[in-house]
Amino acid sequence: MTFVLLTRAALRPHEIVDTVRHPSAGAVVTFEGVVRDHHEGRAVTRLEYEAYDSMARAEMARIADEVETSMVGVRVACGHRIGTLEVGEVAVVCAASAPHREEAFSACRRLIDELKHRVPIWKREHGPDGASWVGWVDARCGHR
Amino acid sequence: MIAVRVLFFAALRELAGASEQRVVVPAGTSIGGLRVHLESEVPTLRGRLGTVRFACNEQFVEDAIRLEEDDVVALIPPVGGGA
């Protein structure tokens, strides 16, 4: 049973990481995605995350299942926060355990890469120049 | 004719001016057909759906998939999970 979390509350990484620990897992790898103060040369003051909640949870679970099914002995978990986050706050946590470090690193990497590509979560970047949806190229030139 | 629920998120929600809309299309319409329909019927979405993926009932789908009555179709603009 894979642990997947989508929440407005502050993430507590250890709660997510603890779900992948078990006696035959000799390696536990954690990735935290943290709101940073810049993006593509612009200052960022905060990020606002929006999700298609039900599908986001379903897609996170599908990704976790795919990783666990394709890598023997691997267990993964992930959590994503939505709402308004300040610089330094944790937006996403991915954890993977495996008998040895190589598979654990690889599973954690695959989990965050797939999550960023497939899970329906969007972020609006706020900075001194205003706000814009990240990845939406028309956002700055349309409807002004 | 069949009716489907269309969901808009993020930049598309702002462009459409609504988070969802009931859309009636001919029976047998595909996801690709709905894409064309929305671009022609919703003026603010015209020319805006090129980079948008579609999900039907909470799963990503290809343009060839045919719609059924009461399907929930979500327009998924480029996602931005993570930090």
mmCIF file of C-alpha atoms in Angstrom:
data_model
loop_
_atom_site.group_PDB
_atom_site.id
_atom_site.type_symbol
_atom_site.label_atom_id
_atom_site.label_comp_id
_atom_site.label_asym_id
_atom_site.label_seq_id
_atom_site.Cartn_x
_atom_site.Cartn_y
_atom_site.Cartn_z
ATOM 1 C CA MET A 1 0.000 0.000 0.000
ATOM 2 C CA THR A 2 1.772 3.061 -1.278
ATOM 3 C CA PHE A 3 1.640 6.259 0.719
ATOM 4 C CA VAL A 4 0.511 9.263 -1.331
ATOM 5 C CA LEU A 5 -0.408 12.618 0.161
ATOM 6 C CA LEU A 6 -1.827 15.861 -1.248
ATOM 7 C CA THR A 7 -2.378 18.479 1.410
ATOM 8 C CA ARG A 8 -2.707 22.182 2.221
ATOM 9 C CA ALA A 9 -0.880 21.668 5.510
ATOM 10 C CA ALA A 10 2.903 21.942 5.896
ATOM 11 C CA LEU A 11 4.611 18.705 4.842
ATOM 12 C CA ARG A 12 6.441 16.767 7.529
ATOM 13 C CA PRO A 13 9.069 14.889 5.474
ATOM 14 C CA HIS A 14 9.832 12.274 8.143
ATOM 15 C CA GLU A 15 6.200 11.101 8.158
ATOM 16 C CA ILE A 16 6.448 10.354 4.452
ATOM 17 C CA VAL A 17 9.917 8.829 4.658
ATOM 18 C CA ASP A 18 8.981 6.563 7.584
ATOM 19 C CA THR A 19 6.361 4.798 5.435
ATOM 20 C CA VAL A 20 9.067 3.308 3.171
ATOM 21 C CA ARG A 21 11.270 1.967 5.962
ATOM 22 C CA HIS A 22 11.284 -1.786 6.511
ATOM 23 C CA PRO A 23 13.769 -4.400 7.723
ATOM 24 C CA SER A 24 15.136 -5.416 4.314
ATOM 25 C CA ALA A 25 15.545 -1.836 3.072
ATOM 26 C CA GLY A 26 19.189 -0.968 3.615
ATOM 27 C CA ALA A 27 18.940 2.296 1.693
ATOM 28 C CA VAL A 28 16.467 5.148 2.047
ATOM 29 C CA VAL A 29 16.668 8.145 -0.303
ATOM 30 C CA THR A 30 14.632 11.303 0.158
ATOM 31 C CA PHE A 31 14.107 14.222 -2.205
ATOM 32 C CA GLU A 32 12.619 17.515 -1.031
ATOM 33 C CA GLY A 33 11.533 20.180 -3.505
ATOM 34 C CA VAL A 34 11.796 23.569 -1.795
ATOM 35 C CA VAL A 35 10.454 26.954 -2.934
ATOM 36 C CA ARG A 36 13.431 29.032 -4.056
ATOM 37 C CA ASP A 37 13.793 32.768 -4.420
ATOM 38 C CA HIS A 38 14.408 32.871 -8.178
ATOM 39 C CA HIS A 39 13.292 31.266 -11.442
ATOM 40 C CA GLU A 40 14.817 31.846 -14.876
ATOM 41 C CA GLY A 41 16.469 35.043 -13.747
ATOM 42 C CA ARG A 42 13.416 36.509 -12.009
ATOM 43 C CA ALA A 43 12.994 37.063 -8.292
ATOM 44 C CA VAL A 44 10.320 34.877 -6.690
ATOM 45 C CA THR A 45 8.598 35.819 -3.464
ATOM 46 C CA ARG A 46 6.102 32.958 -3.203
ATOM 47 C CA LEU A 47 4.471 30.159 -5.172
ATOM 48 C CA GLU A 48 0.803 29.348 -5.327
ATOM 49 C CA TYR A 49 -0.013 25.693 -6.111
ATOM 50 C CA GLU A 50 -3.316 24.502 -7.523
ATOM 51 C CA ALA A 51 -4.271 20.864 -8.190
ATOM 52 C CA TYR A 52 -6.953 18.780 -9.817
ATOM 53 C CA ASP A 53 -7.116 17.047 -6.457
ATOM 54 C CA SER A 54 -8.725 13.713 -7.261
ATOM 55 C CA MET A 55 -6.716 13.112 -10.420
ATOM 56 C CA ALA A 56 -3.492 14.331 -8.806
ATOM 57 C CA ARG A 57 -3.867 11.732 -6.052
ATOM 58 C CA ALA A 58 -4.742 9.027 -8.602
ATOM 59 C CA GLU A 59 -1.792 9.921 -10.844
ATOM 60 C CA MET A 60 0.643 10.009 -7.901
ATOM 61 C CA ALA A 61 -0.579 6.534 -6.893
ATOM 62 C CA ARG A 62 -0.257 5.255 -10.473
ATOM 63 C CA ILE A 63 3.335 6.534 -10.714
ATOM 64 C CA ALA A 64 4.250 5.015 -7.347
ATOM 65 C CA ASP A 65 2.758 1.674 -8.410
ATOM 66 C CA GLU A 66 4.652 1.750 -11.707
ATOM 67 C CA VAL A 67 7.968 2.377 -9.947
ATOM 68 C CA GLU A 68 7.367 -0.327 -7.329
ATOM 69 C CA THR A 69 6.188 -2.850 -9.904
ATOM 70 C CA SER A 70 9.147 -2.342 -12.211
ATOM 71 C CA MET A 71 11.878 -2.319 -9.543
ATOM 72 C CA VAL A 72 12.111 -5.370 -7.312
ATOM 73 C CA GLY A 73 12.375 -4.629 -3.610
ATOM 74 C CA VAL A 74 11.665 -0.915 -3.986
ATOM 75 C CA ARG A 75 9.088 0.926 -1.907
ATOM 76 C CA VAL A 76 8.172 4.567 -2.562
ATOM 77 C CA ALA A 77 6.028 7.337 -1.082
ATOM 78 C CA CYS A 78 5.348 10.933 -2.013
ATOM 79 C CA GLY A 79 3.586 14.012 -0.725
ATOM 80 C CA HIS A 80 2.782 17.325 -2.407
ATOM 81 C CA ARG A 81 1.576 20.510 -0.803
ATOM 82 C CA ILE A 82 -0.889 22.900 -2.436
ATOM 83 C CA GLY A 83 -1.893 26.460 -1.575
ATOM 84 C CA THR A 84 0.456 29.416 -1.057
ATOM 85 C CA LEU A 85 4.051 28.622 -0.100
ATOM 86 C CA GLU A 86 6.779 31.019 0.935
ATOM 87 C CA VAL A 87 10.456 30.772 -0.045
ATOM 88 C CA GLY A 88 12.088 27.941 1.910
ATOM 89 C CA GLU A 89 8.918 25.912 2.395
ATOM 90 C CA VAL A 90 8.770 22.298 1.219
ATOM 91 C CA ALA A 91 6.490 21.767 -1.787
ATOM 92 C CA VAL A 92 7.132 18.104 -2.486
ATOM 93 C CA VAL A 93 8.688 15.109 -0.768
ATOM 94 C CA CYS A 94 9.613 11.869 -2.530
ATOM 95 C CA ALA A 95 11.027 8.885 -0.671
ATOM 96 C CA ALA A 96 12.303 5.543 -1.896
ATOM 97 C CA SER A 97 13.748 2.550 -0.115
ATOM 98 C CA ALA A 98 15.509 -0.498 -1.521
ATOM 99 C CA PRO A 99 17.908 -3.176 -0.347
ATOM 100 C CA HIS A 100 20.819 -1.124 -1.760
ATOM 101 C CA ARG A 101 21.484 2.536 -2.549
ATOM 102 C CA GLU A 102 21.651 2.260 -6.330
ATOM 103 C CA GLU A 103 18.007 1.217 -6.720
ATOM 104 C CA ALA A 104 16.886 3.635 -4.017
ATOM 105 C CA PHE A 105 18.495 6.641 -5.748
ATOM 106 C CA SER A 106 17.163 5.529 -9.103
ATOM 107 C CA ALA A 107 13.601 4.995 -7.821
ATOM 108 C CA CYS A 108 13.517 8.361 -6.055
ATOM 109 C CA ARG A 109 14.763 10.128 -9.178
ATOM 110 C CA ARG A 110 12.171 8.402 -11.338
ATOM 111 C CA LEU A 111 9.408 9.257 -8.885
ATOM 112 C CA ILE A 112 10.100 13.015 -8.858
ATOM 113 C CA ASP A 113 10.715 13.142 -12.627
ATOM 114 C CA GLU A 114 7.404 11.423 -13.433
ATOM 115 C CA LEU A 115 5.567 13.456 -10.826
ATOM 116 C CA LYS A 116 6.735 16.745 -12.331
ATOM 117 C CA HIS A 117 5.738 15.601 -15.803
ATOM 118 C CA ARG A 118 2.373 13.934 -15.144
ATOM 119 C CA VAL A 119 0.652 15.031 -11.954
ATOM 120 C CA PRO A 120 -1.964 17.753 -12.571
ATOM 121 C CA ILE A 121 -0.569 20.399 -10.257
ATOM 122 C CA TRP A 122 0.105 23.958 -11.407
ATOM 123 C CA LYS A 123 2.021 26.786 -9.841
ATOM 124 C CA ARG A 124 1.701 30.514 -10.095
ATOM 125 C CA GLU A 125 4.890 32.381 -9.457
ATOM 126 C CA HIS A 126 4.684 35.676 -7.575
ATOM 127 C CA GLY A 127 7.465 38.253 -7.746
ATOM 128 C CA PRO A 128 8.150 41.984 -7.991
ATOM 129 C CA ASP A 129 6.905 41.954 -11.625
ATOM 130 C CA GLY A 130 3.551 40.372 -10.818
ATOM 131 C CA ALA A 131 2.301 36.828 -11.113
ATOM 132 C CA SER A 132 2.343 34.231 -13.865
ATOM 133 C CA TRP A 133 1.529 30.530 -14.351
ATOM 134 C CA VAL A 134 4.758 28.582 -14.733
ATOM 135 C CA GLY A 135 4.967 26.774 -18.085
ATOM 136 C CA TRP A 136 2.117 28.734 -19.674
ATOM 137 C CA VAL A 137 3.875 30.770 -22.331
ATOM 138 C CA ASP A 138 0.850 32.885 -23.187
ATOM 139 C CA ALA A 139 0.345 34.078 -19.634
ATOM 140 C CA ARG A 140 2.456 37.204 -19.955
ATOM 141 C CA CYS A 141 1.307 38.454 -23.331
ATOM 142 C CA GLY A 142 -2.386 37.558 -23.413
ATOM 143 C CA HIS A 143 -5.342 39.511 -22.069
ATOM 144 C CA ARG A 144 -3.606 42.646 -20.934
ATOM 145 C CA MET B 1 -26.170 14.502 -28.736
ATOM 146 C CA ILE B 2 -24.287 13.833 -25.496
ATOM 147 C CA ALA B 3 -23.392 16.088 -22.583
ATOM 148 C CA VAL B 4 -19.998 16.069 -20.882
ATOM 149 C CA ARG B 5 -18.522 18.062 -17.995
ATOM 150 C CA VAL B 6 -15.425 20.037 -18.953
ATOM 151 C CA LEU B 7 -13.060 21.196 -16.192
ATOM 152 C CA PHE B 8 -10.658 24.146 -16.503
ATOM 153 C CA PHE B 9 -7.627 24.659 -14.295
ATOM 154 C CA ALA B 10 -4.982 27.307 -13.663
ATOM 155 C CA ALA B 11 -4.373 29.622 -16.657
ATOM 156 C CA LEU B 12 -7.213 28.002 -18.608
ATOM 157 C CA ARG B 13 -9.693 28.588 -15.766
ATOM 158 C CA GLU B 14 -8.822 32.273 -15.916
ATOM 159 C CA LEU B 15 -9.103 32.383 -19.695
ATOM 160 C CA ALA B 16 -12.423 30.515 -19.725
ATOM 161 C CA GLY B 17 -13.754 32.574 -16.830
ATOM 162 C CA ALA B 18 -15.145 29.439 -15.169
ATOM 163 C CA SER B 19 -13.851 26.302 -13.486
ATOM 164 C CA GLU B 20 -16.235 24.066 -15.367
ATOM 165 C CA GLN B 21 -18.761 24.027 -18.147
ATOM 166 C CA ARG B 22 -21.358 21.578 -19.456
ATOM 167 C CA VAL B 23 -20.747 20.976 -23.146
ATOM 168 C CA VAL B 24 -23.132 19.258 -25.557
ATOM 169 C CA VAL B 25 -21.598 17.603 -28.599
ATOM 170 C CA PRO B 26 -22.785 15.069 -31.226
ATOM 171 C CA ALA B 27 -22.648 11.411 -30.129
ATOM 172 C CA GLY B 28 -19.383 9.852 -31.302
ATOM 173 C CA THR B 29 -17.351 13.033 -30.811
ATOM 174 C CA SER B 30 -13.720 12.299 -29.917
ATOM 175 C CA ILE B 31 -11.428 14.138 -27.528
ATOM 176 C CA GLY B 32 -9.813 15.709 -30.597
ATOM 177 C CA GLY B 33 -13.256 16.799 -31.777
ATOM 178 C CA LEU B 34 -13.958 18.361 -28.404
ATOM 179 C CA ARG B 35 -10.645 20.229 -28.621
ATOM 180 C CA VAL B 36 -11.720 21.737 -31.945
ATOM 181 C CA HIS B 37 -15.220 22.439 -30.612
ATOM 182 C CA LEU B 38 -13.900 24.309 -27.552
ATOM 183 C CA GLU B 39 -11.476 26.405 -29.590
ATOM 184 C CA SER B 40 -14.290 27.476 -31.892
ATOM 185 C CA GLU B 41 -17.067 27.913 -29.289
ATOM 186 C CA VAL B 42 -15.145 29.554 -26.452
ATOM 187 C CA PRO B 43 -13.545 32.686 -27.951
ATOM 188 C CA THR B 44 -10.987 33.117 -25.135
ATOM 189 C CA LEU B 45 -9.643 29.594 -25.757
ATOM 190 C CA ARG B 46 -9.093 30.134 -29.468
ATOM 191 C CA GLY B 47 -5.543 29.159 -30.423
ATOM 192 C CA ARG B 48 -4.733 28.358 -26.791
ATOM 193 C CA LEU B 49 -5.095 24.574 -26.614
ATOM 194 C CA GLY B 50 -1.997 23.531 -28.559
ATOM 195 C CA THR B 51 0.053 22.603 -25.462
ATOM 196 C CA VAL B 52 -2.936 21.361 -23.476
ATOM 197 C CA ARG B 53 -3.336 17.656 -22.620
ATOM 198 C CA PHE B 54 -6.767 16.155 -22.034
ATOM 199 C CA ALA B 55 -7.809 13.804 -19.245
ATOM 200 C CA CYS B 56 -11.061 11.841 -19.246
ATOM 201 C CA ASN B 57 -12.389 10.522 -15.948
ATOM 202 C CA GLU B 58 -9.073 11.296 -14.229
ATOM 203 C CA GLN B 59 -6.760 9.606 -16.770
ATOM 204 C CA PHE B 60 -4.765 11.180 -19.596
ATOM 205 C CA VAL B 61 -6.276 10.214 -22.959
ATOM 206 C CA GLU B 62 -5.346 10.427 -26.629
ATOM 207 C CA ASP B 63 -7.279 12.586 -29.092
ATOM 208 C CA ALA B 64 -8.835 9.508 -30.769
ATOM 209 C CA ILE B 65 -10.802 8.411 -27.661
ATOM 210 C CA ARG B 66 -14.578 8.854 -28.090
ATOM 211 C CA LEU B 67 -16.616 10.659 -25.475
ATOM 212 C CA GLU B 68 -19.556 9.143 -23.634
ATOM 213 C CA GLU B 69 -22.482 10.760 -21.841
ATOM 214 C CA ASP B 70 -21.483 12.330 -18.480
ATOM 215 C CA ASP B 71 -17.742 11.927 -19.039
ATOM 216 C CA VAL B 72 -15.651 14.335 -16.987
ATOM 217 C CA VAL B 73 -13.040 15.875 -19.259
ATOM 218 C CA ALA B 74 -10.246 17.978 -17.794
ATOM 219 C CA LEU B 75 -8.081 20.341 -19.803
ATOM 220 C CA ILE B 76 -4.557 20.009 -18.435
ATOM 221 C CA PRO B 77 -2.270 22.947 -19.271
ATOM 222 C CA PRO B 78 1.499 22.360 -18.786
ATOM 223 C CA VAL B 79 1.865 21.050 -15.229
ATOM 224 C CA GLY B 80 4.199 22.558 -12.649
ATOM 225 C CA GLY B 81 4.437 20.216 -9.705
ATOM 226 C CA GLY B 82 7.560 20.282 -7.557
ATOM 227 C CA ALA B 83 9.547 23.374 -6.708
#
